[in-house]
Coordinates of C-alpha atoms in Angstrom, one line a residue:
M30 CA 2.6 32.3 16.7
R31 CA 3.2 34.3 13.5
T32 CA 0.9 37.2 12.6
M33 CA -1.4 37.2 9.6
S34 CA 0.8 39.6 7.9
E35 CA 3.7 37.4 8.4
I36 CA 1.6 34.7 7.2
L37 CA 0.5 36.2 4.1
D38 CA 3.2 37.5 1.6
V39 CA 4.8 36.5 -1.7
N40 CA 6.6 33.6 0.0
S41 CA 3.4 31.9 1.0
I42 CA 1.7 32.2 -2.3
K43 CA 4.7 30.7 -4.1
R44 CA 4.5 27.9 -1.2
A45 CA 1.0 27.4 -2.4
A46 CA 1.4 27.1 -6.0
Q47 CA 4.0 24.4 -5.0
L48 CA 1.7 22.8 -2.9
L49 CA -1.0 22.8 -5.1
S50 CA 0.5 21.9 -8.4
D51 CA -0.2 18.3 -7.6
V52 CA -3.6 18.9 -6.2
V53 CA -5.6 21.0 -8.6
K54 CA -5.8 21.2 -12.1
R55 CA -4.0 23.9 -14.1
T56 CA -7.0 25.5 -15.8
S57 CA -6.7 27.0 -19.3
L58 CA -6.3 30.5 -20.4
D59 CA -8.4 30.8 -23.5
H60 CA -8.9 33.4 -26.4
S61 CA -12.5 34.4 -26.6
S62 CA -13.3 35.4 -30.3
R63 CA -16.9 36.9 -29.3
L64 CA -15.7 39.4 -26.7
T65 CA -12.8 40.3 -28.5
N66 CA -14.6 41.0 -31.6
K67 CA -17.0 43.2 -29.1
F68 CA -14.4 45.0 -27.3
G69 CA -12.0 45.6 -29.9
V70 CA -9.1 44.1 -27.8
D71 CA -8.2 40.7 -27.1
V72 CA -10.1 38.9 -24.2
L73 CA -8.6 35.9 -22.6
L74 CA -10.6 33.8 -20.2
K75 CA -9.2 32.0 -17.1
R76 CA -11.2 29.1 -16.9
E77 CA -11.7 28.1 -13.4
D78 CA -15.1 26.8 -14.2
V79 CA -13.4 23.6 -15.3
Q80 CA -11.3 23.4 -12.1
L81 CA -11.7 20.3 -9.8
A82 CA -15.1 20.8 -8.2
R83 CA -15.8 23.3 -11.0
S84 CA -14.4 26.3 -9.0
Y85 CA -11.3 28.3 -7.7
K86 CA -12.4 27.7 -4.2
I87 CA -10.6 24.2 -3.9
R88 CA -7.4 25.9 -4.2
G89 CA -8.1 28.1 -0.8
A90 CA -9.7 25.1 1.0
Y91 CA -6.9 22.6 0.3
N92 CA -4.2 25.3 1.0
F93 CA -6.1 25.8 4.5
I94 CA -6.5 22.2 5.6
S95 CA -3.5 21.0 4.7
S96 CA -1.6 23.4 6.9
L97 CA -3.3 21.8 10.1
S98 CA -1.5 20.3 12.7
D99 CA -2.2 16.5 13.5
Q100 CA -3.8 17.6 16.5
E101 CA -6.1 20.2 14.4
R102 CA -6.7 17.5 12.1
A103 CA -7.9 15.1 14.9
M104 CA -10.8 17.7 15.7
G105 CA -12.0 18.1 12.3
V106 CA -12.9 21.2 10.5
V107 CA -16.2 23.1 9.8
C108 CA -17.0 25.8 7.2
A109 CA -19.8 27.8 5.9
S110 CA -20.1 28.3 2.2
A111 CA -23.0 28.9 -0.5
G112 CA -21.7 25.9 -2.2
N113 CA -18.3 26.3 -4.1
H114 CA -16.4 26.4 -0.8
A115 CA -17.9 23.8 0.4
Q116 CA -17.0 21.5 -2.3
G117 CA -13.3 22.5 -2.0
V118 CA -13.5 21.7 1.8
A119 CA -15.4 18.5 1.0
Y120 CA -13.0 17.3 -1.4
S121 CA -9.9 18.4 0.8
C122 CA -11.5 16.3 3.7
N123 CA -11.9 13.3 1.5
K124 CA -8.4 13.7 0.2
L125 CA -6.6 14.2 3.3
G126 CA -8.8 12.2 5.6
I127 CA -10.2 14.5 7.9
K128 CA -13.8 15.0 9.3
G129 CA -15.8 17.9 8.3
K130 CA -19.2 19.4 8.9
I131 CA -20.2 22.2 6.3
F132 CA -22.9 24.7 7.2
L133 CA -25.0 25.9 3.9
P134 CA -27.7 28.6 3.4
A135 CA -31.0 27.5 2.4
T136 CA -30.6 29.3 -0.8
T137 CA -27.8 26.8 -2.1
P138 CA -28.6 25.2 -5.3
R139 CA -29.8 21.3 -4.9
Q140 CA -26.8 20.6 -7.7
K141 CA -24.3 22.0 -5.4
R142 CA -25.6 20.1 -2.3
Q143 CA -25.3 16.9 -4.1
K144 CA -21.9 17.5 -5.5
I145 CA -20.7 18.2 -1.8
M146 CA -21.7 15.2 -0.7
E147 CA -20.1 13.5 -3.9
F148 CA -16.7 14.7 -3.2
G149 CA -16.9 14.5 0.5
G150 CA -18.3 11.1 0.9
L151 CA -18.4 9.8 4.5
W152 CA -15.9 12.5 5.7
V153 CA -18.6 15.4 5.7
E154 CA -21.9 16.3 7.1
I155 CA -24.1 19.0 5.6
V156 CA -26.1 21.3 8.0
I157 CA -28.4 23.9 6.5
G158 CA -27.8 27.2 8.6
G159 CA -30.1 30.0 7.8
H160 CA -31.1 31.8 4.6
S161 CA -27.8 33.4 3.7
Y162 CA -24.1 33.1 3.9
D163 CA -23.7 35.1 6.9
D164 CA -26.5 33.2 8.6
A165 CA -24.6 30.0 7.5
S166 CA -21.4 31.6 9.0
L167 CA -22.8 32.3 12.3
A168 CA -23.9 29.0 12.8
A169 CA -20.7 27.4 11.8
R170 CA -18.9 29.7 14.2
R171 CA -21.5 28.5 17.0
D172 CA -20.4 25.1 16.1
E173 CA -16.7 25.8 16.0
I174 CA -16.9 26.8 19.7
R175 CA -19.0 23.8 20.8
S176 CA -17.1 21.3 19.3
G177 CA -13.6 22.7 19.1
S178 CA -13.2 22.0 15.3
V179 CA -10.8 24.5 13.1
F180 CA -13.2 26.8 10.9
V181 CA -12.0 27.1 7.5
H182 CA -12.9 30.5 6.3
A183 CA -14.0 30.8 2.6
F184 CA -12.2 34.0 2.3
D185 CA -10.9 36.0 5.2
D186 CA -7.9 33.7 6.2
P187 CA -4.4 34.1 4.9
R188 CA -4.0 30.5 4.0
T189 CA -7.3 30.7 2.1
I190 CA -6.2 34.0 0.2
A191 CA -2.9 32.6 -0.6
G192 CA -4.4 29.4 -2.1
Q193 CA -6.8 31.6 -4.1
A194 CA -3.7 33.7 -5.4
T195 CA -2.3 30.7 -7.4
V196 CA -5.0 31.6 -10.0
G197 CA -2.9 34.6 -10.4
V198 CA 0.3 32.8 -10.3
E199 CA -0.8 30.5 -13.2
L200 CA -2.2 33.2 -15.2
L201 CA 1.0 35.3 -15.5
E202 CA 2.9 32.1 -16.2
Q203 CA 0.3 31.2 -19.3
L204 CA 0.2 34.8 -20.6
P205 CA 1.5 34.5 -24.4
T206 CA 2.5 37.7 -24.3
P207 CA 3.4 40.4 -21.5
N208 CA 1.2 43.0 -23.2
V209 CA -1.7 42.8 -20.8
S210 CA -3.3 45.8 -19.5
T211 CA -6.2 44.6 -17.2
V212 CA -7.3 41.8 -15.3
V213 CA -11.0 41.9 -14.0
V214 CA -12.0 39.3 -10.9
P215 CA -15.2 38.6 -9.4
V216 CA -15.8 39.7 -5.7
G217 CA -17.8 38.2 -3.1
G218 CA -16.0 38.4 0.3
G219 CA -12.6 39.4 -1.1
G220 CA -10.6 36.4 -1.0
L221 CA -10.0 35.8 -4.7
I222 CA -9.4 39.2 -5.5
A223 CA -7.0 40.2 -2.8
G224 CA -5.0 37.0 -3.5
I225 CA -4.5 37.9 -7.1
A226 CA -3.7 41.6 -6.5
L227 CA -0.9 40.7 -3.8
W228 CA 0.7 38.3 -6.7
L229 CA 0.2 40.9 -9.7
R230 CA 1.6 43.7 -7.7
S231 CA 4.6 41.7 -6.9
Q232 CA 5.1 40.6 -10.3
R233 CA 3.4 43.1 -12.4
P234 CA 2.7 46.4 -10.9
D235 CA 1.6 47.9 -14.3
I236 CA -1.4 45.7 -14.8
T237 CA -4.8 47.4 -13.9
I238 CA -6.8 45.3 -11.3
I239 CA -10.6 45.8 -11.4
G240 CA -13.2 43.8 -9.1
A241 CA -16.6 43.0 -10.5
E242 CA -19.3 42.8 -7.8
P243 CA -23.0 41.9 -8.3
T244 CA -25.3 45.1 -7.9
G245 CA -27.5 43.3 -5.4
A246 CA -24.6 42.6 -3.0
P247 CA -22.2 45.5 -3.2
S248 CA -20.4 44.5 0.0
M249 CA -17.0 45.6 -1.0
T250 CA -18.6 48.9 -2.5
K251 CA -19.8 49.9 0.5
A252 CA -16.9 48.8 2.6
L253 CA -14.8 50.9 0.4
A254 CA -17.2 53.7 0.9
N255 CA -17.1 53.2 4.5
N256 CA -13.7 52.9 4.8
G257 CA -14.0 49.5 6.5
P258 CA -16.2 46.5 6.2
I259 CA -19.7 47.0 7.0
A260 CA -22.8 44.8 7.0
L261 CA -25.3 44.8 4.1
E262 CA -29.0 45.6 5.3
Q263 CA -30.5 43.9 2.4
M264 CA -29.1 41.5 -0.2
D265 CA -30.0 40.0 -3.4
S266 CA -28.6 36.3 -3.1
F267 CA -29.3 35.6 -6.8
V268 CA -25.4 35.4 -7.8
D269 CA -24.9 33.2 -4.7
G270 CA -21.3 32.7 -5.2
A271 CA -20.7 36.5 -4.6
A272 CA -23.5 37.1 -2.5
V273 CA -21.7 38.1 1.0
G274 CA -23.3 40.5 3.5
R275 CA -19.8 41.6 4.8
V276 CA -16.4 41.4 3.3
G277 CA -13.5 40.1 5.3
D278 CA -11.1 42.3 7.6
L279 CA -8.1 40.8 6.0
T280 CA -9.3 41.2 2.5
F281 CA -10.7 44.4 2.9
P282 CA -7.3 46.5 3.3
I283 CA -5.5 44.3 0.5
V284 CA -8.5 45.4 -1.9
R285 CA -8.3 48.9 -0.7
D286 CA -4.8 49.7 -1.4
L287 CA -4.0 47.2 -4.5
V288 CA -7.1 47.2 -6.5
D289 CA -7.7 49.9 -9.0
E290 CA -11.4 49.9 -9.3
I291 CA -14.6 47.8 -8.1
V292 CA -17.6 48.0 -10.4
L293 CA -21.2 46.8 -9.9
V294 CA -22.7 44.6 -12.3
P295 CA -26.7 44.2 -12.6
E296 CA -28.0 40.9 -12.0
G297 CA -29.9 40.8 -15.3
A298 CA -26.7 42.0 -17.4
I299 CA -24.8 38.7 -15.8
C300 CA -27.7 36.5 -16.8
T301 CA -27.1 37.8 -20.1
E302 CA -23.5 37.1 -20.3
M303 CA -24.3 33.7 -18.9
L304 CA -26.6 32.9 -22.0
E305 CA -23.9 34.3 -24.4
L306 CA -21.4 32.3 -22.7
Y307 CA -23.3 29.0 -23.3
Q308 CA -24.7 29.9 -26.6
N309 CA -21.7 31.1 -28.2
E310 CA -18.5 29.5 -26.6
G311 CA -20.4 26.5 -25.0
I312 CA -19.0 27.6 -21.4
I313 CA -21.6 26.8 -18.4
T314 CA -21.0 29.4 -15.7
E315 CA -22.5 30.2 -12.5
P316 CA -23.9 33.7 -12.0
A317 CA -20.7 34.5 -10.2
G318 CA -18.8 33.0 -12.8
A319 CA -19.7 35.2 -15.3
L320 CA -19.2 38.4 -13.4
A321 CA -15.8 39.4 -14.7
T322 CA -17.1 39.1 -18.4
A323 CA -20.4 40.8 -17.7
A324 CA -18.2 43.5 -16.1
L325 CA -16.1 44.3 -19.5
S326 CA -18.8 46.7 -20.7
R327 CA -18.9 48.8 -17.6
I328 CA -15.3 49.7 -17.6
A329 CA -12.9 51.8 -19.5
I330 CA -10.6 49.5 -21.6
D331 CA -7.5 51.2 -22.8
R332 CA -7.1 49.2 -26.1
S333 CA -3.6 50.4 -26.6
K334 CA -2.1 48.7 -23.9
G335 CA -2.7 45.2 -24.6
A336 CA -5.0 42.4 -23.8
V337 CA -7.9 42.1 -20.9
V338 CA -8.3 38.9 -18.7
A339 CA -11.4 38.0 -17.2
I340 CA -11.6 35.3 -14.3
L341 CA -14.5 32.8 -15.1
S342 CA -14.6 31.8 -11.2
G343 CA -17.2 28.6 -11.2
G344 CA -19.2 26.7 -13.3
N345 CA -21.4 25.0 -10.6
N346 CA -24.9 25.9 -12.2
D347 CA -28.3 24.2 -11.4
V348 CA -29.9 23.5 -14.8
S349 CA -33.2 24.2 -13.0
R350 CA -32.1 28.0 -12.7
Y351 CA -32.4 28.8 -16.4
S352 CA -35.9 29.7 -16.2
E353 CA -35.3 32.6 -14.2
I354 CA -32.0 33.4 -15.6
L355 CA -33.6 34.0 -19.3
E356 CA -36.4 35.8 -17.4
R357 CA -33.7 38.2 -15.8
S358 CA -32.0 38.5 -18.9
L359 CA -35.1 39.5 -20.8
V360 CA -36.0 42.1 -18.4
H361 CA -32.7 43.8 -18.2
E362 CA -32.4 43.9 -22.0
G363 CA -35.7 45.5 -22.2
L364 CA -37.2 42.5 -24.4
R365 CA -39.8 41.6 -21.8
H366 CA -42.4 43.7 -19.8
Y367 CA -45.2 43.0 -17.4
F368 CA -48.7 44.7 -17.3
L369 CA -51.7 44.8 -15.2
V370 CA -54.7 44.9 -17.6
T371 CA -58.2 45.3 -16.5
F372 CA -60.7 43.6 -19.0
P373 CA -64.4 43.9 -19.1
Q374 CA -65.8 40.9 -18.6
E375 CA -67.5 40.7 -22.0
P376 CA -67.2 38.8 -25.0
G377 CA -64.3 39.8 -27.4
S378 CA -62.5 42.2 -24.7
L379 CA -59.2 40.0 -25.1
R380 CA -59.8 39.7 -28.9
R381 CA -59.7 43.6 -29.0
F382 CA -56.5 43.8 -26.8
L383 CA -54.6 41.6 -29.1
E384 CA -55.8 43.4 -32.3
E385 CA -55.6 47.0 -31.1
V386 CA -52.5 47.2 -28.6
L387 CA -50.5 44.5 -29.9
S388 CA -48.2 44.8 -33.2
D389 CA -46.1 42.5 -34.9
G390 CA -43.3 41.1 -33.1
E391 CA -44.9 41.4 -29.7
D392 CA -46.0 38.2 -28.3
I393 CA -47.9 37.4 -25.0
V394 CA -45.9 34.9 -22.9
V395 CA -47.8 35.4 -19.7
F396 CA -51.5 36.0 -18.9
E397 CA -52.8 35.2 -15.8
Y398 CA -55.8 36.5 -14.0
V399 CA -54.8 38.4 -10.7
K400 CA -58.6 38.6 -9.2
K401 CA -61.9 37.0 -10.6
S402 CA -64.0 37.8 -7.9
N403 CA -65.5 41.1 -9.6
R404 CA -68.0 40.5 -12.0
E405 CA -67.9 43.3 -14.2
T406 CA -63.9 43.5 -14.7
G407 CA -60.8 41.1 -14.3
P408 CA -57.6 42.3 -13.8
A409 CA -54.8 40.2 -15.6
L410 CA -51.0 39.9 -15.6
V411 CA -49.8 39.9 -18.9
G412 CA -46.4 39.3 -20.0
I413 CA -45.2 40.7 -23.4
D414 CA -42.0 40.0 -25.3
L415 CA -40.5 42.6 -27.8
E416 CA -38.4 41.9 -30.9
S417 CA -36.5 45.1 -30.0
P418 CA -36.4 47.3 -26.7
D419 CA -37.0 50.4 -29.2
S420 CA -40.6 49.0 -29.7
L421 CA -41.7 49.6 -26.4
S422 CA -42.6 53.4 -26.9
G423 CA -45.0 52.3 -29.5
L424 CA -46.5 49.5 -27.2
L425 CA -46.9 52.1 -24.4
W426 CA -48.4 54.6 -27.1
R427 CA -51.2 52.1 -28.1
M428 CA -51.8 51.3 -24.4
Q429 CA -52.4 54.8 -23.5
N430 CA -54.9 55.2 -26.1
S431 CA -56.6 52.2 -25.5
P432 CA -59.9 52.2 -23.5
L433 CA -58.7 49.5 -21.1
E434 CA -57.1 50.1 -17.8
I435 CA -53.5 49.2 -18.4
E436 CA -50.9 49.8 -15.7
Q437 CA -47.1 48.9 -16.3
V438 CA -45.1 46.7 -13.7
P439 CA -41.8 48.3 -13.7
P440 CA -38.8 45.8 -12.8
G441 CA -37.4 46.3 -9.4
S442 CA -40.7 47.4 -7.8
P443 CA -42.2 45.9 -4.8
L444 CA -45.2 44.9 -7.0
F445 CA -42.7 43.4 -9.8
T446 CA -41.2 41.3 -6.9
F447 CA -44.4 39.8 -5.6
L448 CA -46.1 39.1 -8.8
L449 CA -43.1 37.3 -10.4

């Protein structure tokens, strides 16, 4: 049997590109006027958000499953996924006529679950396995042992990585000019960035490769600091497509050796970029899909060396999440703030708060009594939107000089999480 290093090389990526050329969509490489103007350098977007199943994940899934022997195909496949890999597996199972069982974390958006069934049809079965990708992965591994099915890894397998690497193959073929300085890639388990890094280092070693990882799930950052994959003790699963508790044993050394830098991007900044992409370019991304473009503000761009490419990795976003996306964005931008205000239970107390504490351009967007049993006072949760983050200092000054008892609820605090 060949070792992983023998399976995963430049030739395996070339074979994957040839195989997938008749299967996946050759996604466009688009110029972004907004980001170009913002950063003073040409910014190009690799549009995997419009890929089949609206994510690059189909590349790795199909490349993996198509490699199975007849005996393995007869046993079927099993996988764990936060949603996008599952859609790729479902599509591949249906296309190749192979039974598949797909384990999803409970946090997987409903829209993704529905798409999985649409792509897989009668060929796939969905099972909810825990609250995180790693919980689902453990459940899928147990099923693999019990049933004898083949486990299709979302990122830590040579065949998956080679499939994801074809994003990089297309990218270099599509560049309008060789004058490109940087490629920014979203990071979850590391399959996409490992594959792209392998290809770029073999073809264009001069290009800087930067990974973008969500602050709430810094699994690759922790692995690099530890010099090896390490399980996160806690994780924010909001960026579900990149919320992986432990990076791959195979992807880690590739990223360590070939990637120049990993930057962390706050979830609020990702939400702001999602809204910018939608409102300005008309592009719908999921949180992980906006990671790379959101990271541009956090990297040093050498404008003299040429264009920057950002990978938009996926567009599977449930419309029901936009209220939370807007909320996180406003809080991150300093435009929404929350306070606990203790009002005397007497006529006119709310009016005095409005007249004496609030100023022009400051609007109450949330008002909810937290406790009503006290007859003398009534604590309320008050959310206030500002026209500019610079207005906060004036608002806090007026609050300090108010006879009311007012406590700010800082973002990220346990109290903030509990109330909202």
